[in-house]
mmCIF file of C-alpha atoms in Angstrom:
data_model
loop_
_atom_site.group_PDB
_atom_site.id
_atom_site.type_symbol
_atom_site.label_atom_id
_atom_site.label_comp_id
_atom_site.label_asym_id
_atom_site.label_seq_id
_atom_site.Cartn_x
_atom_site.Cartn_y
_atom_site.Cartn_z
ATOM 1 C CA ASP A 705 -0.135 0.106 0.392
ATOM 2 C CA GLN A 706 1.606 3.208 -1.388
ATOM 3 C CA GLN A 707 1.449 5.784 1.268
ATOM 4 C CA VAL A 708 3.246 8.567 -1.118
ATOM 5 C CA LYS A 709 1.831 8.557 -4.804
ATOM 6 C CA GLN A 710 3.059 10.112 -7.992
ATOM 7 C CA ASN A 711 0.509 8.873 -10.514
ATOM 8 C CA SER A 712 2.436 10.285 -13.577
ATOM 9 C CA PRO A 713 5.213 8.655 -14.370
ATOM 10 C CA SER A 714 6.674 11.260 -17.177
ATOM 11 C CA LEU A 715 5.890 14.900 -17.965
ATOM 12 C CA SER A 716 7.350 16.729 -21.197
ATOM 13 C CA VAL A 717 7.085 20.772 -21.193
ATOM 14 C CA GLN A 718 8.947 23.305 -23.475
ATOM 15 C CA GLU A 719 11.975 24.999 -22.296
ATOM 16 C CA GLY A 720 10.786 28.363 -20.387
ATOM 17 C CA ARG A 721 7.310 26.888 -19.328
ATOM 18 C CA ILE A 722 5.995 26.396 -16.122
ATOM 19 C CA SER A 723 6.411 22.433 -14.956
ATOM 20 C CA ILE A 724 3.896 21.051 -12.530
ATOM 21 C CA LEU A 725 4.869 17.420 -10.619
ATOM 22 C CA ASN A 726 2.186 16.382 -8.726
ATOM 23 C CA CYS A 727 2.117 14.367 -5.326
ATOM 24 C CA ASP A 728 -0.867 12.663 -3.253
ATOM 25 C CA TYR A 729 -0.588 11.193 0.176
ATOM 26 C CA THR A 730 -2.333 8.850 2.643
ATOM 27 C CA ASN A 731 -1.175 9.164 6.024
ATOM 28 C CA SER A 732 -2.293 11.918 7.628
ATOM 29 C CA MET A 733 0.489 11.966 10.353
ATOM 30 C CA PHE A 734 2.996 13.263 8.003
ATOM 31 C CA ASP A 735 4.498 16.240 8.731
ATOM 32 C CA TYR A 736 7.091 17.176 6.951
ATOM 33 C CA PHE A 737 7.111 16.720 2.644
ATOM 34 C CA LEU A 738 10.299 17.031 0.619
ATOM 35 C CA TRP A 739 10.904 16.886 -3.257
ATOM 36 C CA TYR A 740 14.270 15.386 -4.473
ATOM 37 C CA LYS A 741 15.752 15.293 -7.668
ATOM 38 C CA LYS A 742 17.715 12.343 -9.470
ATOM 39 C CA TYR A 743 19.835 12.272 -12.451
ATOM 40 C CA PRO A 744 20.944 8.586 -14.180
ATOM 41 C CA ALA A 745 23.569 6.697 -12.000
ATOM 42 C CA GLU A 746 23.694 9.408 -9.233
ATOM 43 C CA GLY A 747 21.892 9.361 -6.047
ATOM 44 C CA PRO A 748 18.901 11.826 -5.168
ATOM 45 C CA THR A 749 19.907 14.991 -4.103
ATOM 46 C CA PHE A 750 17.385 17.562 -2.270
ATOM 47 C CA LEU A 751 15.649 20.071 -3.899
ATOM 48 C CA ILE A 752 12.893 21.874 -1.451
ATOM 49 C CA SER A 753 10.670 20.912 1.301
ATOM 50 C CA ILE A 754 8.116 22.033 3.367
ATOM 51 C CA SER A 755 6.428 21.821 7.018
ATOM 52 C CA SER A 756 2.857 20.625 7.500
ATOM 53 C CA ILE A 757 2.680 24.076 8.961
ATOM 54 C CA LYS A 758 2.893 26.060 5.965
ATOM 55 C CA ASP A 759 1.062 25.657 2.409
ATOM 56 C CA LYS A 760 3.900 27.307 0.390
ATOM 57 C CA ASN A 761 7.596 27.599 0.403
ATOM 58 C CA GLU A 762 9.915 28.944 -2.371
ATOM 59 C CA ASP A 763 13.399 28.640 -3.584
ATOM 60 C CA GLY A 764 14.608 30.633 -6.600
ATOM 61 C CA ARG A 765 12.542 28.752 -9.878
ATOM 62 C CA PHE A 766 11.028 26.214 -7.491
ATOM 63 C CA THR A 767 8.057 26.324 -5.596
ATOM 64 C CA VAL A 768 6.052 23.616 -3.430
ATOM 65 C CA PHE A 769 2.507 23.847 -2.732
ATOM 66 C CA LEU A 770 0.732 22.257 0.187
ATOM 67 C CA ASN A 771 -2.749 21.259 0.290
ATOM 68 C CA LYS A 772 -3.395 19.343 3.551
ATOM 69 C CA SER A 773 -7.304 18.781 3.366
ATOM 70 C CA ALA A 774 -6.472 17.121 -0.022
ATOM 71 C CA LYS A 775 -3.344 15.410 1.160
ATOM 72 C CA HIS A 776 -1.851 16.751 -2.083
ATOM 73 C CA LEU A 777 1.248 18.366 -2.581
ATOM 74 C CA SER A 778 2.796 19.995 -6.107
ATOM 75 C CA LEU A 779 6.217 21.045 -7.183
ATOM 76 C CA HIS A 780 6.330 24.311 -9.885
ATOM 77 C CA ILE A 781 9.162 24.820 -11.474
ATOM 78 C CA VAL A 782 9.192 28.177 -13.307
ATOM 79 C CA PRO A 783 11.127 28.997 -15.896
ATOM 80 C CA SER A 784 11.987 25.318 -16.824
ATOM 81 C CA GLN A 785 15.419 24.957 -18.079
ATOM 82 C CA PRO A 786 16.953 21.434 -19.973
ATOM 83 C CA GLY A 787 19.052 21.025 -17.064
ATOM 84 C CA ASP A 788 15.654 20.557 -15.003
ATOM 85 C CA SER A 789 15.160 17.443 -17.051
ATOM 86 C CA ALA A 790 15.161 14.279 -14.179
ATOM 87 C CA VAL A 791 12.940 12.016 -12.126
ATOM 88 C CA TYR A 792 11.730 13.958 -9.378
ATOM 89 C CA PHE A 793 10.561 12.097 -6.127
ATOM 90 C CA CYS A 794 8.354 13.264 -3.934
ATOM 91 C CA ALA A 795 8.791 12.294 -0.104
ATOM 92 C CA ALA A 796 6.867 12.354 3.038
ATOM 93 C CA SER A 797 7.948 11.800 6.700
ATOM 94 C CA GLU A 798 6.083 12.036 10.209
ATOM 95 C CA ASN A 799 8.259 12.763 13.157
ATOM 96 C CA THR A 800 7.920 9.847 15.743
ATOM 97 C CA GLY A 801 11.044 9.335 17.248
ATOM 98 C CA GLY A 802 12.969 8.872 13.911
ATOM 99 C CA PHE A 803 11.417 10.735 10.747
ATOM 100 C CA LYS A 804 11.042 7.517 9.064
ATOM 101 C CA THR A 805 10.697 9.044 5.341
ATOM 102 C CA ILE A 806 8.853 7.631 2.414
ATOM 103 C CA PHE A 807 8.975 7.979 -1.311
ATOM 104 C CA GLY A 808 7.194 7.989 -4.288
ATOM 105 C CA ALA A 809 7.455 6.198 -7.406
ATOM 106 C CA GLY A 810 9.062 9.213 -9.588
ATOM 107 C CA THR A 811 8.082 11.865 -12.270
ATOM 108 C CA ARG A 812 10.168 11.846 -15.270
ATOM 109 C CA LEU A 813 10.566 15.396 -16.377
ATOM 110 C CA PHE A 814 11.570 16.149 -19.938
ATOM 111 C CA VAL A 815 12.338 19.768 -20.892
ATOM 112 C CA LYS A 816 12.502 20.208 -24.135
ATOM 113 C CA ALA A 817 14.901 23.277 -25.910
ATOM 114 C CA ASP B 707 32.299 18.336 1.771
ATOM 115 C CA ALA B 708 29.871 16.343 3.655
ATOM 116 C CA ARG B 709 28.553 13.403 1.913
ATOM 117 C CA VAL B 710 27.294 9.917 2.200
ATOM 118 C CA THR B 711 29.604 7.213 0.987
ATOM 119 C CA GLN B 712 28.453 3.724 -0.536
ATOM 120 C CA THR B 713 30.376 1.227 -1.550
ATOM 121 C CA PRO B 714 30.748 -0.938 -3.655
ATOM 122 C CA ARG B 715 29.316 1.627 -6.565
ATOM 123 C CA HIS B 716 28.622 -1.702 -8.648
ATOM 124 C CA LYS B 717 28.676 -5.415 -7.872
ATOM 125 C CA VAL B 718 28.213 -8.046 -10.338
ATOM 126 C CA THR B 719 27.572 -11.372 -8.302
ATOM 127 C CA GLU B 720 26.220 -14.945 -8.491
ATOM 128 C CA MET B 721 23.051 -16.386 -7.612
ATOM 129 C CA GLY B 722 23.350 -17.539 -4.015
ATOM 130 C CA GLN B 723 26.795 -15.393 -3.128
ATOM 131 C CA GLU B 724 26.505 -12.878 -0.326
ATOM 132 C CA VAL B 725 26.617 -9.350 -0.711
ATOM 133 C CA THR B 726 27.546 -6.943 1.890
ATOM 134 C CA MET B 727 27.173 -2.792 1.012
ATOM 135 C CA ARG B 728 28.714 -0.376 3.292
ATOM 136 C CA CYS B 729 27.388 2.982 4.061
ATOM 137 C CA GLN B 730 29.148 5.946 5.878
ATOM 138 C CA PRO B 731 26.801 8.431 6.838
ATOM 139 C CA ILE B 732 27.545 12.041 7.057
ATOM 140 C CA LEU B 733 29.663 12.582 10.219
ATOM 141 C CA GLY B 734 27.577 13.914 13.115
ATOM 142 C CA HIS B 735 23.951 12.163 11.292
ATOM 143 C CA ASN B 736 22.114 9.863 13.844
ATOM 144 C CA THR B 737 20.000 8.486 11.565
ATOM 145 C CA VAL B 738 20.761 6.074 8.530
ATOM 146 C CA PHE B 739 18.261 4.457 5.977
ATOM 147 C CA TRP B 740 18.686 1.983 3.352
ATOM 148 C CA TYR B 741 16.254 2.117 0.262
ATOM 149 C CA ARG B 742 16.007 0.157 -3.046
ATOM 150 C CA GLN B 743 15.308 1.897 -6.242
ATOM 151 C CA THR B 744 12.911 -0.348 -8.265
ATOM 152 C CA MET B 745 10.839 0.558 -11.645
ATOM 153 C CA MET B 746 7.363 -0.060 -9.847
ATOM 154 C CA GLN B 747 7.982 0.914 -6.651
ATOM 155 C CA GLY B 748 10.280 4.072 -6.700
ATOM 156 C CA LEU B 749 12.516 4.460 -3.507
ATOM 157 C CA GLU B 750 11.523 1.462 -1.329
ATOM 158 C CA LEU B 751 12.418 1.821 2.150
ATOM 159 C CA LEU B 752 14.218 -1.350 3.487
ATOM 160 C CA ALA B 753 15.199 -0.229 7.013
ATOM 161 C CA TYR B 754 16.110 2.877 9.219
ATOM 162 C CA PHE B 755 18.474 3.471 12.025
ATOM 163 C CA ARG B 756 18.792 5.846 14.584
ATOM 164 C CA ASN B 757 21.397 6.536 17.301
ATOM 165 C CA ARG B 758 22.680 2.896 15.611
ATOM 166 C CA ALA B 759 19.292 1.082 16.708
ATOM 167 C CA PRO B 760 16.920 -0.312 14.284
ATOM 168 C CA LEU B 761 13.770 1.313 14.218
ATOM 169 C CA ASP B 762 11.822 -0.337 11.065
ATOM 170 C CA ASP B 763 13.111 -2.932 8.860
ATOM 171 C CA SER B 764 9.778 -4.155 8.272
ATOM 172 C CA GLY B 765 10.469 -3.338 4.174
ATOM 173 C CA MET B 766 13.199 -5.804 4.313
ATOM 174 C CA PRO B 767 12.921 -9.378 3.206
ATOM 175 C CA LYS B 768 13.626 -11.058 6.380
ATOM 176 C CA ASP B 769 14.744 -14.493 5.341
ATOM 177 C CA ARG B 770 17.528 -13.166 3.179
ATOM 178 C CA PHE B 771 18.395 -9.258 4.004
ATOM 179 C CA SER B 772 19.973 -8.130 7.231
ATOM 180 C CA ALA B 773 20.950 -4.569 8.461
ATOM 181 C CA GLU B 774 23.136 -3.482 11.016
ATOM 182 C CA MET B 775 25.393 -0.629 12.233
ATOM 183 C CA PRO B 776 28.264 -1.826 14.010
ATOM 184 C CA ASP B 777 29.269 1.951 14.907
ATOM 185 C CA ALA B 778 28.066 5.296 14.577
ATOM 186 C CA THR B 779 30.194 5.774 11.154
ATOM 187 C CA LEU B 780 29.369 2.435 9.575
ATOM 188 C CA ALA B 781 25.840 0.882 8.141
ATOM 189 C CA THR B 782 25.829 -2.461 6.513
ATOM 190 C CA LEU B 783 23.364 -4.249 4.200
ATOM 191 C CA LYS B 784 23.875 -7.884 3.735
ATOM 192 C CA ILE B 785 21.521 -10.331 1.248
ATOM 193 C CA GLN B 786 22.269 -13.993 1.805
ATOM 194 C CA PRO B 787 21.551 -15.854 -0.421
ATOM 195 C CA SER B 788 21.346 -13.196 -3.173
ATOM 196 C CA GLU B 789 18.587 -13.895 -6.164
ATOM 197 C CA PRO B 790 18.174 -11.998 -9.443
ATOM 198 C CA ARG B 791 15.084 -10.470 -8.139
ATOM 199 C CA ASP B 792 17.757 -8.692 -6.038
ATOM 200 C CA SER B 793 19.177 -6.649 -8.681
ATOM 201 C CA ALA B 794 18.653 -3.061 -8.230
ATOM 202 C CA VAL B 795 20.383 0.309 -7.320
ATOM 203 C CA TYR B 796 20.439 0.426 -3.194
ATOM 204 C CA PHE B 797 20.614 3.692 -1.687
ATOM 205 C CA CYS B 798 22.146 4.642 1.697
ATOM 206 C CA ALA B 799 20.909 8.010 3.102
ATOM 207 C CA SER B 800 21.212 9.809 6.480
ATOM 208 C CA GLY B 801 19.801 12.906 8.351
ATOM 209 C CA GLY B 802 20.718 14.249 11.825
ATOM 210 C CA LEU B 803 19.321 17.138 13.901
ATOM 211 C CA ARG B 804 21.369 19.546 11.926
ATOM 212 C CA SER B 805 19.719 18.647 9.534
ATOM 213 C CA GLY B 806 16.114 19.032 10.259
ATOM 214 C CA ASN B 807 13.858 16.220 8.609
ATOM 215 C CA THR B 808 15.793 16.519 5.449
ATOM 216 C CA ILE B 809 18.181 13.340 4.677
ATOM 217 C CA TYR B 810 20.814 13.378 2.059
ATOM 218 C CA PHE B 811 21.656 10.251 -0.260
ATOM 219 C CA GLY B 812 25.009 8.228 -1.074
ATOM 220 C CA GLU B 813 25.685 7.843 -4.763
ATOM 221 C CA GLY B 814 24.330 4.177 -4.693
ATOM 222 C CA SER B 815 25.582 0.653 -5.385
ATOM 223 C CA TRP B 816 24.046 -1.084 -7.899
ATOM 224 C CA LEU B 817 23.873 -4.693 -7.706
ATOM 225 C CA THR B 818 23.331 -7.331 -10.364
ATOM 226 C CA VAL B 819 22.674 -10.828 -9.695
ATOM 227 C CA VAL B 820 22.989 -13.204 -12.417
#
């Protein structure tokens, strides 16, 4: 039973446009959410995070939105660049003595020049 | 430059052989995770430790997988005996008080069981 779901295996976007990656979760105990970016043959790298007490966090071209009532979060990349082409993983954790972090299946983003 | 170090980077082994993967977490991090990347499941949590104590290993096949932290600078994941279905990339990640709830990954160990 997947607690973190990324229902779009892939997404293709034109350079300069907005990329929107979506993520849903089922566990209401999750209180911290993260996005990671992964290039082939490398480990995932941390991109941006958001606490459950917020509904938006922005870092440069990357913004994460959290909708707790819908158990949904999204990552917006504006403007998208070819170097953003990678697999993006959504993750969620609950602080229950150890921040057990659960990941989704990932969404492969293609940014076309 | 603090980072998680994993060895070996690549391993090809025959079915039935024992495989041991090692991880050195970032200095000062007290929580260590083992994940396996598969096409269908994405990053699947196998086990994690806090202050060297196992907190959850429910994601591991118990009959053949084992995970330990002999000391604060070393985590190991062992598969015995290995099977072709174990072929995957295994990632170690670590986190700690200074990193909040953010965890940082190593480069992964690519395992092929033939």
